[in-house]
């Protein structure tokens, strides 16, 4: 063989090997990525192929809240959502070119492409059955979800707010509702111009109904943050529930000529009151004073033990548009700002999920559990492929507070519901622990109403946080006890089957 022919043969061999290597890489290592609807939502070929295949069900208490039914058009299957808007921010939506919430985060399971379903796929091939998607079972309690949805709905279709309920001992999310919401069936329709118009209308809506306010909205938690301040105070050993703290009409702020007043402008009952009474009446002066004595570092350390300043510990609803925002306790705080931070103002901000976790940790003897929404991955025949076990949020230091401090704080929260601002959450025959909050936002915006609670107080089965960002009511009608507590009560009653 002469040299030119030998060089040509070598070149062809190299190109042939490169072709084989590239085909192997694409088929075996990048196939899932290239055909992923989540990663390529605008790829028409991927989207059309996805529409032509059945997806697995998303299940709550064994019932499908998202299901693929046969369609008589070219796409063969239509995704349907039996409960419409009620589960929109949890189950999500499956539209041509768009996908959200669990539909997105568990897309590989629902399509059957997940490696965990490999054996099932091989079985389908050998038995000559069409490929089937796996099913996803959620931790949601259907009764609690309905109570949360109906509670927000009663305040009006345009109310901005969210509800989160957690099982304290495990971190299972029992309810998650955001308002305003949307009907995912209108996005899943095969009338694509109509679906696109609906999506654009939702996107341009000033009330941002596509946002999941339970995890995406970070706002001042107001007086519900006093639970964190109280936890830091009791943990310091410098305070007990019976410690006397200032209860006057205002607190002199150091380094400034300004004072910190109470919400109503008056005193909290006396110049000195107990820490328990201060929590009962949500006394700004008392907790501002406690915050100054503890210092910003102690408050920040306590907040971070509950999950503040921690990123991305809840990813079950991550999709191209949605991810959890981080709840914040600021890093640079001077003395006056420390007083405001101690009452959940200044730059302190939290999601409803975070405030539910604070209550859940207190209810769980001080132990903070990592929240999760996906309970089990199931085959198309409903065999369990994978379960998810509870785990602490901080494995190296799972206790946010000691069991003793949690017990004292629980008694103080029960007093808030029995004797203080949390009375609207009382449930006959059940000890309820709770805390109200009314957080200032901006001079031209209404304050935010919060309520967080758990029940039964001595062996909690549910912890709840409710945020009402704007209910369209007059300023004097906005309070955590008036707007948010009744919804929390309904959710707790649903879980307790009352």
Short mmCIF file of C-alpha atoms in Angstrom, two decimals:
data_model
loop_
_atom_site.label_atom_id
_atom_site.label_comp_id
_atom_site.label_asym_id
_atom_site.label_seq_id
_atom_site.Cartn_x
_atom_site.Cartn_y
_atom_site.Cartn_z
CA UNK A 1 0.00 0.00 0.00
CA UNK A 2 1.49 3.28 -1.04
CA UNK A 3 1.67 6.19 1.38
CA UNK A 4 -1.27 8.34 0.06
CA UNK A 5 -3.66 5.41 0.24
CA UNK A 6 -2.42 4.49 3.70
CA UNK A 7 -2.99 8.07 4.94
CA UNK A 8 -6.47 8.13 3.42
CA UNK A 9 -7.35 4.81 5.08
CA UNK A 10 -6.05 6.06 8.44
CA UNK A 11 -8.10 9.25 8.10
CA UNK A 12 -11.26 7.29 7.30
CA UNK A 13 -10.63 5.01 10.28
CA UNK A 14 -10.26 8.01 12.62
CA UNK A 15 -13.47 9.59 11.31
CA UNK A 16 -15.30 6.27 11.65
CA UNK A 17 -14.14 5.85 15.27
CA UNK A 18 -15.12 9.46 16.04
CA UNK A 19 -18.58 8.80 14.58
CA UNK A 20 -19.01 5.68 16.73
CA UNK A 21 -17.81 7.53 19.82
CA UNK A 22 -20.20 10.44 19.24
CA UNK A 23 -23.15 8.13 18.55
CA UNK A 24 -22.38 6.18 21.73
CA UNK A 25 -22.14 9.40 23.75
CA UNK A 26 -25.44 10.73 22.41
CA UNK A 27 -27.37 7.47 22.70
CA UNK A 28 -26.14 6.23 26.07
CA UNK A 29 -25.02 9.29 28.02
CA UNK A 30 -26.97 12.28 26.66
CA UNK A 31 -30.20 10.66 25.48
CA UNK A 32 -32.19 11.57 28.60
CA UNK A 33 -30.88 15.12 28.56
CA UNK A 34 -31.59 15.71 24.87
CA UNK A 35 -35.13 14.35 25.13
CA UNK A 36 -35.88 16.04 28.45
CA UNK A 37 -38.97 18.21 28.27
CA UNK A 38 -37.88 20.02 31.41
CA UNK A 39 -34.53 21.05 29.90
CA UNK A 40 -35.86 21.69 26.40
CA UNK A 41 -39.43 22.95 26.85
CA UNK A 42 -39.36 24.88 23.56
CA UNK A 43 -38.20 21.95 21.43
CA UNK A 44 -41.32 21.14 19.36
CA UNK A 45 -40.14 17.62 18.52
CA UNK A 46 -39.55 16.79 22.19
CA UNK A 47 -42.82 18.43 23.18
CA UNK A 48 -44.87 16.64 20.51
CA UNK A 49 -43.32 13.29 21.41
CA UNK A 50 -44.18 13.90 25.07
CA UNK A 51 -47.78 14.69 24.16
CA UNK A 52 -48.09 11.42 22.27
CA UNK A 53 -47.21 9.28 25.30
CA UNK A 54 -49.16 8.62 28.49
CA UNK A 55 -47.72 10.01 31.72
CA UNK A 56 -48.03 8.46 35.14
CA UNK A 57 -50.43 9.78 37.74
CA UNK A 58 -49.70 12.26 40.53
CA UNK A 59 -51.45 10.80 43.56
CA UNK A 60 -52.80 12.25 46.82
CA UNK A 61 -54.23 9.79 49.32
CA UNK A 62 -54.36 7.22 46.50
CA UNK A 63 -56.41 9.44 44.16
CA UNK A 64 -55.05 10.97 40.97
CA UNK A 65 -54.86 14.76 41.00
CA UNK A 66 -53.10 14.64 37.60
CA UNK A 67 -53.93 11.95 35.04
CA UNK A 68 -53.44 11.28 31.31
CA UNK A 69 -56.59 10.25 29.47
CA UNK A 70 -56.85 9.11 25.87
CA UNK A 71 -57.53 11.83 23.37
CA UNK A 72 -59.10 11.47 19.91
CA UNK A 73 -56.72 13.93 18.25
CA UNK A 74 -53.20 13.49 16.89
CA UNK A 75 -51.58 13.69 20.33
CA UNK A 76 -53.40 10.59 21.68
CA UNK A 77 -53.32 11.68 25.34
CA UNK A 78 -54.55 14.73 27.26
CA UNK A 79 -53.29 15.67 30.72
CA UNK A 80 -56.18 16.44 33.07
CA UNK A 81 -56.33 17.87 36.60
CA UNK A 82 -59.36 16.66 38.52
CA UNK A 83 -59.23 19.31 41.23
CA UNK A 84 -58.19 22.17 38.96
CA UNK A 85 -56.81 25.19 40.79
CA UNK A 86 -56.68 23.51 44.21
CA UNK A 87 -53.45 21.65 43.42
CA UNK A 88 -52.09 23.99 40.74
CA UNK A 89 -48.97 25.07 42.65
CA UNK A 90 -48.20 21.54 43.87
CA UNK A 91 -49.00 19.13 41.02
CA UNK A 92 -48.22 21.86 38.48
CA UNK A 93 -49.13 21.76 34.79
CA UNK A 94 -48.11 19.94 31.63
CA UNK A 95 -48.55 22.09 28.55
CA UNK A 96 -46.97 22.05 25.09
CA UNK A 97 -43.59 23.68 25.61
CA UNK A 98 -44.23 24.45 29.28
CA UNK A 99 -44.14 22.39 32.43
CA UNK A 100 -44.19 23.21 36.14
CA UNK A 101 -44.03 21.98 39.78
CA UNK A 102 -44.09 18.17 40.35
CA UNK A 103 -44.93 17.65 36.67
CA UNK A 104 -41.46 19.12 36.00
CA UNK A 105 -39.42 17.94 38.98
CA UNK A 106 -40.61 14.33 38.57
CA UNK A 107 -40.89 14.40 34.77
CA UNK A 108 -38.48 11.51 34.24
CA UNK A 109 -40.56 9.30 36.56
CA UNK A 110 -43.90 10.32 35.05
CA UNK A 111 -42.61 9.60 31.52
CA UNK A 112 -41.01 6.30 32.59
CA UNK A 113 -37.51 7.48 31.61
CA UNK A 114 -36.08 7.48 35.14
CA UNK A 115 -33.26 4.97 35.77
CA UNK A 116 -35.29 3.81 38.77
CA UNK A 117 -37.89 2.47 36.34
CA UNK A 118 -35.37 0.69 34.06
CA UNK A 119 -36.48 -2.80 35.11
CA UNK A 120 -40.11 -1.88 34.43
CA UNK A 121 -39.18 -0.55 30.98
CA UNK A 122 -37.37 -3.81 30.13
CA UNK A 123 -40.41 -5.76 31.35
CA UNK A 124 -42.70 -3.72 29.10
CA UNK A 125 -40.44 -4.41 26.10
CA UNK A 126 -40.23 -8.15 26.77
CA UNK A 127 -43.99 -8.41 27.25
CA UNK A 128 -44.62 -6.28 24.16
CA UNK A 129 -46.54 -3.72 26.23
CA UNK A 130 -46.45 0.00 25.37
CA UNK A 131 -44.03 1.91 27.65
CA UNK A 132 -45.77 3.31 30.73
CA UNK A 133 -44.80 6.11 33.06
CA UNK A 134 -44.33 5.72 36.78
CA UNK A 135 -46.60 7.30 39.39
CA UNK A 136 -45.70 9.85 42.06
CA UNK A 137 -47.39 9.80 45.46
CA UNK A 138 -47.36 13.08 47.41
CA UNK A 139 -47.33 13.67 51.18
CA UNK A 140 -50.37 15.98 50.94
CA UNK A 141 -53.36 15.38 53.22
CA UNK A 142 -56.38 15.92 50.95
CA UNK A 143 -58.62 17.24 53.75
CA UNK A 144 -55.96 19.74 54.89
CA UNK A 145 -55.36 20.87 51.30
CA UNK A 146 -59.08 21.44 50.78
CA UNK A 147 -59.37 23.40 54.05
CA UNK A 148 -56.42 25.62 53.09
CA UNK A 149 -57.80 26.20 49.58
CA UNK A 150 -61.32 26.99 50.78
CA UNK A 151 -59.97 29.25 53.55
CA UNK A 152 -58.10 31.47 51.09
CA UNK A 153 -60.96 31.34 48.59
CA UNK A 154 -63.40 32.74 51.18
CA UNK A 155 -61.27 35.88 51.36
CA UNK A 156 -61.83 36.50 47.63
CA UNK A 157 -60.48 35.32 44.29
CA UNK A 158 -57.84 38.05 44.22
CA UNK A 159 -56.54 37.60 47.76
CA UNK A 160 -52.76 37.27 47.82
CA UNK A 161 -51.64 34.70 50.35
CA UNK A 162 -50.40 31.20 51.06
CA UNK A 163 -50.87 28.32 53.48
CA UNK A 164 -48.36 25.60 54.41
CA UNK A 165 -49.00 22.68 56.79
CA UNK A 166 -46.25 20.28 57.95
CA UNK A 167 -46.18 17.05 59.94
CA UNK A 168 -43.71 18.11 62.68
CA UNK A 169 -42.16 14.69 63.39
CA UNK A 170 -41.27 13.98 59.74
CA UNK A 171 -41.30 17.20 57.72
CA UNK A 172 -43.99 15.86 55.38
CA UNK A 173 -45.87 18.71 53.73
CA UNK A 174 -49.57 18.14 54.43
CA UNK A 175 -50.92 21.18 52.60
CA UNK A 176 -49.54 23.88 50.33
CA UNK A 177 -51.81 26.42 48.66
CA UNK A 178 -51.06 29.77 47.05
CA UNK A 179 -53.53 32.46 46.00
CA UNK A 180 -54.35 33.74 43.40
CA UNK A 181 -54.15 30.43 41.63
CA UNK A 182 -54.96 29.13 38.13
CA UNK A 183 -56.64 26.20 36.39
CA UNK A 184 -53.93 23.92 34.90
CA UNK A 185 -56.50 22.28 32.60
CA UNK A 186 -56.59 25.49 30.57
CA UNK A 187 -52.83 25.21 29.99
CA UNK A 188 -52.88 21.48 29.20
CA UNK A 189 -55.52 21.77 26.46
CA UNK A 190 -54.56 20.68 22.92
CA UNK A 191 -56.04 23.95 21.62
CA UNK A 192 -52.55 25.45 21.60
CA UNK A 193 -53.43 29.07 20.64
CA UNK A 194 -55.94 29.11 23.50
CA UNK A 195 -53.43 27.56 25.92
CA UNK A 196 -50.78 30.06 24.89
CA UNK A 197 -53.17 33.00 25.35
CA UNK A 198 -54.05 31.70 28.83
CA UNK A 199 -50.37 31.41 29.76
CA UNK A 200 -49.54 34.92 28.55
CA UNK A 201 -52.54 36.31 30.43
CA UNK A 202 -51.33 34.63 33.62
CA UNK A 203 -47.80 35.87 33.03
CA UNK A 204 -48.94 39.49 32.61
CA UNK A 205 -51.34 39.41 35.56
CA UNK A 206 -50.19 41.92 38.22
CA UNK A 207 -51.18 39.45 40.96
CA UNK A 208 -48.71 36.87 39.50
CA UNK A 209 -50.94 33.80 39.94
CA UNK A 210 -48.18 31.52 38.58
CA UNK A 211 -46.04 32.31 41.65
CA UNK A 212 -46.12 29.83 44.51
CA UNK A 213 -46.17 32.28 47.43
CA UNK A 214 -45.58 29.47 49.91
CA UNK A 215 -41.94 29.18 48.79
CA UNK A 216 -41.29 32.04 46.35
CA UNK A 217 -42.52 35.03 48.40
CA UNK A 218 -40.18 36.30 51.10
CA UNK A 219 -41.75 38.93 53.36
CA UNK A 220 -41.24 40.39 56.87
CA UNK A 221 -42.65 37.76 59.26
CA UNK A 222 -43.61 40.43 61.80
CA UNK A 223 -44.51 39.22 65.24
CA UNK A 224 -44.42 35.52 64.31
CA UNK A 225 -40.63 36.01 64.43
CA UNK A 226 -40.98 36.70 68.17
CA UNK A 227 -41.01 32.88 68.50
CA UNK A 228 -37.39 32.88 67.29
CA UNK A 229 -36.49 35.72 69.67
CA UNK A 230 -38.22 33.92 72.55
CA UNK A 231 -36.35 30.71 71.65
CA UNK A 232 -33.02 32.59 71.74
CA UNK A 233 -33.95 34.21 75.06
CA UNK A 234 -34.90 30.94 76.76
CA UNK A 235 -31.86 29.14 75.29
CA UNK A 236 -29.52 31.85 76.63
CA UNK A 237 -30.37 30.94 80.23
CA UNK A 238 -30.92 34.64 80.97
CA UNK A 239 -34.72 34.44 80.65
CA UNK A 240 -37.56 32.18 81.73
CA UNK A 241 -41.25 32.40 80.78
CA UNK A 242 -41.77 34.29 84.06
CA UNK A 243 -38.94 36.80 83.57
CA UNK A 244 -40.10 40.41 83.83
CA UNK A 245 -39.48 42.50 80.73
CA UNK A 246 -40.43 46.09 79.77
CA UNK A 247 -44.09 46.49 78.81
CA UNK A 248 -44.49 50.25 78.42
CA UNK A 249 -45.73 52.17 75.40
CA UNK A 250 -42.36 52.64 73.71
CA UNK A 251 -38.70 51.58 73.83
CA UNK A 252 -35.83 54.06 73.61
CA UNK A 253 -33.59 52.96 70.76
CA UNK A 254 -29.83 53.43 71.29
CA UNK A 255 -27.80 55.53 68.82
CA UNK A 256 -30.96 57.34 67.71
CA UNK A 257 -33.61 59.78 68.93
CA UNK A 258 -36.39 57.45 67.76
CA UNK A 259 -38.49 55.06 69.85
CA UNK A 260 -39.92 51.63 69.07
CA UNK A 261 -43.71 51.76 69.77
CA UNK A 262 -46.22 48.97 70.16
CA UNK A 263 -48.64 48.14 67.33
CA UNK A 264 -51.58 49.90 69.03
CA UNK A 265 -49.49 52.81 70.31
CA UNK A 266 -50.34 52.00 73.94
CA UNK A 267 -48.64 49.98 76.67
CA UNK A 268 -48.70 46.19 76.96
CA UNK A 269 -50.52 46.35 80.32
CA UNK A 270 -47.85 47.49 82.75
CA UNK A 271 -44.33 48.88 82.87
CA UNK A 272 -43.10 45.33 83.58
CA UNK A 273 -44.78 42.13 82.33
CA UNK A 274 -43.71 38.49 82.10
CA UNK A 275 -42.18 37.14 78.91
CA UNK A 276 -45.23 34.86 78.56
CA UNK A 277 -47.60 37.85 78.76
CA UNK A 278 -45.41 39.72 76.28
CA UNK A 279 -45.95 36.89 73.79
CA UNK A 280 -49.69 36.78 74.61
CA UNK A 281 -50.19 40.41 73.62
CA UNK A 282 -47.35 40.48 71.06
CA UNK A 283 -45.53 43.31 72.84
CA UNK A 284 -43.03 45.07 70.54
CA UNK A 285 -41.41 46.96 73.41
CA UNK A 286 -40.72 43.75 75.36
CA UNK A 287 -39.25 41.80 72.46
CA UNK A 288 -37.30 44.78 71.14
CA UNK A 289 -35.74 45.06 74.60
CA UNK A 290 -35.01 41.31 74.74
CA UNK A 291 -33.40 41.52 71.30
CA UNK A 292 -31.11 44.33 72.45
CA UNK A 293 -30.01 42.32 75.49
CA UNK A 294 -29.32 39.18 73.42
CA UNK A 295 -27.63 40.98 70.52
CA UNK A 296 -27.91 40.45 66.76
CA UNK A 297 -25.47 37.53 66.65
CA UNK A 298 -27.56 35.47 69.08
CA UNK A 299 -30.74 36.20 67.13
CA UNK A 300 -29.06 35.30 63.83
CA UNK A 301 -27.61 32.08 65.24
CA UNK A 302 -31.03 31.03 66.52
CA UNK A 303 -32.75 31.95 63.24
CA UNK A 304 -30.22 29.94 61.23
CA UNK A 305 -30.84 26.87 63.39
CA UNK A 306 -34.47 27.04 62.23
CA UNK A 307 -33.42 27.32 58.56
CA UNK A 308 -32.96 31.06 57.89
CA UNK A 309 -30.06 31.92 55.53
CA UNK A 310 -29.98 28.30 54.33
CA UNK A 311 -30.34 27.79 50.57
CA UNK A 312 -32.28 25.22 48.57
CA UNK A 313 -33.23 22.66 51.21
CA UNK A 314 -36.61 22.13 49.51
CA UNK A 315 -36.29 21.22 45.81
CA UNK A 316 -39.38 19.07 45.23
CA UNK A 317 -41.07 21.89 43.30
CA UNK A 318 -38.10 23.22 41.36
CA UNK A 319 -38.89 23.85 37.70
CA UNK A 320 -37.59 26.26 35.02
CA UNK A 321 -39.55 29.14 36.61
CA UNK A 322 -39.83 28.17 40.26
CA UNK A 323 -37.44 27.54 43.13
CA UNK A 324 -37.44 28.18 46.84
CA UNK A 325 -36.16 31.59 47.95
CA UNK A 326 -33.95 31.81 51.02
CA UNK A 327 -35.42 33.24 54.22
CA UNK A 328 -33.14 35.95 55.57
CA UNK A 329 -31.79 37.24 58.86
CA UNK A 330 -29.41 40.08 57.91
CA UNK A 331 -25.66 39.86 58.50
CA UNK A 332 -25.01 43.52 59.32
CA UNK A 333 -27.28 44.90 62.03
CA UNK A 334 -26.69 47.85 64.39
CA UNK A 335 -28.41 48.26 67.77
CA UNK A 336 -31.67 49.97 66.66
CA UNK A 337 -31.91 47.54 63.77
CA UNK A 338 -31.45 44.66 66.22
CA UNK A 339 -34.54 45.80 68.14
CA UNK A 340 -36.57 45.89 64.91
CA UNK A 341 -35.12 42.53 63.79
CA UNK A 342 -36.24 40.97 67.09
CA UNK A 343 -39.87 41.75 66.17
CA UNK A 344 -39.52 40.46 62.60
CA UNK A 345 -39.00 43.82 60.89
CA UNK A 346 -35.98 45.70 59.40
CA UNK A 347 -34.49 43.27 56.81
CA UNK A 348 -35.75 40.02 58.33
CA UNK A 349 -37.83 38.14 55.76
CA UNK A 350 -39.30 34.66 55.57
CA UNK A 351 -41.43 32.40 53.42
CA UNK A 352 -44.61 30.80 54.77
CA UNK A 353 -42.77 27.45 54.52
CA UNK A 354 -40.01 28.78 56.81
CA UNK A 355 -42.46 30.01 59.46
CA UNK A 356 -44.28 26.66 59.37
CA UNK A 357 -40.90 25.03 60.02
CA UNK A 358 -40.34 27.22 63.09
CA UNK A 359 -43.61 26.04 64.61
CA UNK A 360 -42.95 22.45 63.50
CA UNK A 361 -39.54 22.46 65.22
CA UNK A 362 -41.00 23.75 68.49
CA UNK A 363 -43.70 21.08 68.26
CA UNK A 364 -41.10 18.37 67.55
CA UNK A 365 -39.15 18.90 70.82
CA UNK A 366 -36.83 21.37 69.13
CA UNK A 367 -35.77 19.13 66.25
CA UNK A 368 -36.02 20.65 62.73
CA UNK A 369 -36.98 18.22 59.97
CA UNK A 370 -36.32 18.76 56.29
CA UNK A 371 -39.61 19.42 54.47
CA UNK A 372 -40.53 17.13 51.59
CA UNK A 373 -43.47 16.69 49.25
CA UNK A 374 -42.79 13.49 47.25
CA UNK A 375 -43.60 10.50 49.43
CA UNK A 376 -43.11 7.54 47.06
CA UNK A 377 -42.17 6.68 43.49
CA UNK A 378 -44.45 3.94 42.17
CA UNK A 379 -44.40 1.75 39.07
CA UNK A 380 -47.30 1.86 36.60
CA UNK A 381 -48.70 -1.12 38.55
CA UNK A 382 -48.43 0.89 41.81
CA UNK A 383 -45.55 -1.18 43.18
CA UNK A 384 -43.32 0.95 45.41
CA UNK A 385 -40.04 1.65 43.61
CA UNK A 386 -38.65 4.18 46.07
CA UNK A 387 -39.75 5.72 49.35
CA UNK A 388 -38.44 8.86 51.03
CA UNK A 389 -37.44 8.79 54.68
CA UNK A 390 -37.60 11.76 57.08
CA UNK A 391 -34.28 13.46 57.75
CA UNK A 392 -33.20 16.41 59.90
CA UNK A 393 -32.60 19.73 58.19
CA UNK A 394 -29.14 19.99 59.76
CA UNK A 395 -27.83 16.40 60.23
CA UNK A 396 -24.81 17.55 62.27
CA UNK A 397 -26.93 19.67 64.62
CA UNK A 398 -30.61 18.70 64.32
CA UNK A 399 -31.80 20.54 67.46
CA UNK A 400 -32.76 24.18 66.89
CA UNK A 401 -33.55 24.39 70.61
CA UNK A 402 -33.42 21.91 73.48
CA UNK A 403 -36.43 19.80 74.33
CA UNK A 404 -36.76 21.76 77.58
CA UNK A 405 -36.87 25.11 75.80
CA UNK A 406 -39.34 23.68 73.27
CA UNK A 407 -41.62 22.61 76.13
CA UNK A 408 -41.54 26.08 77.75
CA UNK A 409 -42.12 27.80 74.41
CA UNK A 410 -45.05 25.48 73.69
CA UNK A 411 -46.69 26.50 76.97
CA UNK A 412 -46.18 30.16 76.05
CA UNK A 413 -47.75 29.59 72.61
CA UNK A 414 -50.73 27.81 74.16
CA UNK A 415 -51.20 30.88 76.35
CA UNK A 416 -51.25 33.07 73.21
CA UNK A 417 -54.23 31.06 71.90
CA UNK A 418 -55.98 30.72 75.27
CA UNK A 419 -55.41 34.23 76.61
CA UNK A 420 -53.93 36.41 73.89
CA UNK A 421 -54.10 37.45 70.26
CA UNK A 422 -54.47 33.88 68.94
CA UNK A 423 -57.98 33.23 70.32
CA UNK A 424 -59.57 32.75 66.85
CA UNK A 425 -57.53 29.52 66.49
CA UNK A 426 -59.00 27.82 69.56
CA UNK A 427 -60.36 24.30 68.97
CA UNK A 428 -62.71 22.94 71.69
CA UNK A 429 -61.10 20.05 73.56
CA UNK A 430 -57.70 20.51 71.88
CA UNK A 431 -54.74 22.50 73.20
CA UNK A 432 -53.53 24.72 70.35
CA UNK A 433 -50.20 26.56 70.31
CA UNK A 434 -49.97 29.65 68.11
CA UNK A 435 -48.57 33.10 67.37
CA UNK A 436 -50.04 36.00 65.42
CA UNK A 437 -48.15 38.53 63.34
CA UNK A 438 -48.93 41.79 61.57
CA UNK A 439 -45.93 42.99 59.61
CA UNK A 440 -45.43 46.51 58.26
CA UNK A 441 -44.44 46.60 54.59
CA UNK A 442 -44.35 50.09 53.07
CA UNK A 443 -46.29 53.28 53.90
CA UNK A 444 -48.56 52.88 50.86
CA UNK A 445 -49.01 49.10 51.19
CA UNK A 446 -51.24 47.30 53.69
CA UNK A 447 -49.47 45.28 56.41
CA UNK A 448 -49.16 41.52 56.08
CA UNK A 449 -51.18 39.23 58.33
CA UNK A 450 -49.48 36.07 59.63
CA UNK A 451 -50.40 33.20 61.88
CA UNK A 452 -48.37 30.10 62.76
CA UNK A 453 -49.47 27.30 65.05
CA UNK A 454 -49.52 23.59 65.85
CA UNK A 455 -51.87 21.06 67.48
CA UNK A 456 -52.37 19.15 69.68
CA UNK A 457 -49.83 21.08 71.71
CA UNK A 458 -48.61 18.06 73.71
CA UNK A 459 -48.26 15.68 70.72
CA UNK A 460 -48.49 17.73 67.56
CA UNK A 461 -49.70 16.15 64.34
CA UNK A 462 -49.71 19.34 62.28
CA UNK A 463 -47.96 22.71 62.19
CA UNK A 464 -49.36 25.49 60.01
CA UNK A 465 -48.30 28.89 58.71
CA UNK A 466 -50.72 31.27 56.99
CA UNK A 467 -49.73 34.48 55.20
CA UNK A 468 -52.30 37.00 53.95
CA UNK A 469 -50.32 39.45 51.87
CA UNK A 470 -53.31 41.47 50.68
CA UNK A 471 -56.99 40.64 51.19
CA UNK A 472 -58.32 43.95 49.87
CA UNK A 473 -59.82 44.95 53.23
CA UNK A 474 -59.53 48.13 55.30
CA UNK A 475 -56.41 48.66 57.42
CA UNK A 476 -58.25 48.20 60.73
CA UNK A 477 -59.46 44.76 59.60
CA UNK A 478 -55.94 43.43 58.95
CA UNK A 479 -54.51 41.22 61.70
CA UNK A 480 -53.00 37.79 62.00
CA UNK A 481 -55.71 36.75 64.44
CA UNK A 482 -58.56 38.07 62.29
CA UNK A 483 -57.54 36.99 58.78
CA UNK A 484 -54.99 34.16 59.09
CA UNK A 485 -55.83 32.30 62.32
CA UNK A 486 -59.28 31.04 61.18
CA UNK A 487 -57.64 29.40 58.14
CA UNK A 488 -54.96 27.77 60.29
CA UNK A 489 -57.68 26.50 62.62
CA UNK A 490 -59.58 24.92 59.71
CA UNK A 491 -56.42 23.19 58.45
CA UNK A 492 -55.57 21.84 61.92
CA UNK A 493 -59.15 20.59 62.37
CA UNK A 494 -58.96 18.84 59.00
CA UNK A 495 -55.79 16.96 59.96
CA UNK A 496 -57.17 16.12 63.41
CA UNK A 497 -60.48 15.04 61.81
CA UNK A 498 -62.48 17.37 64.04
#
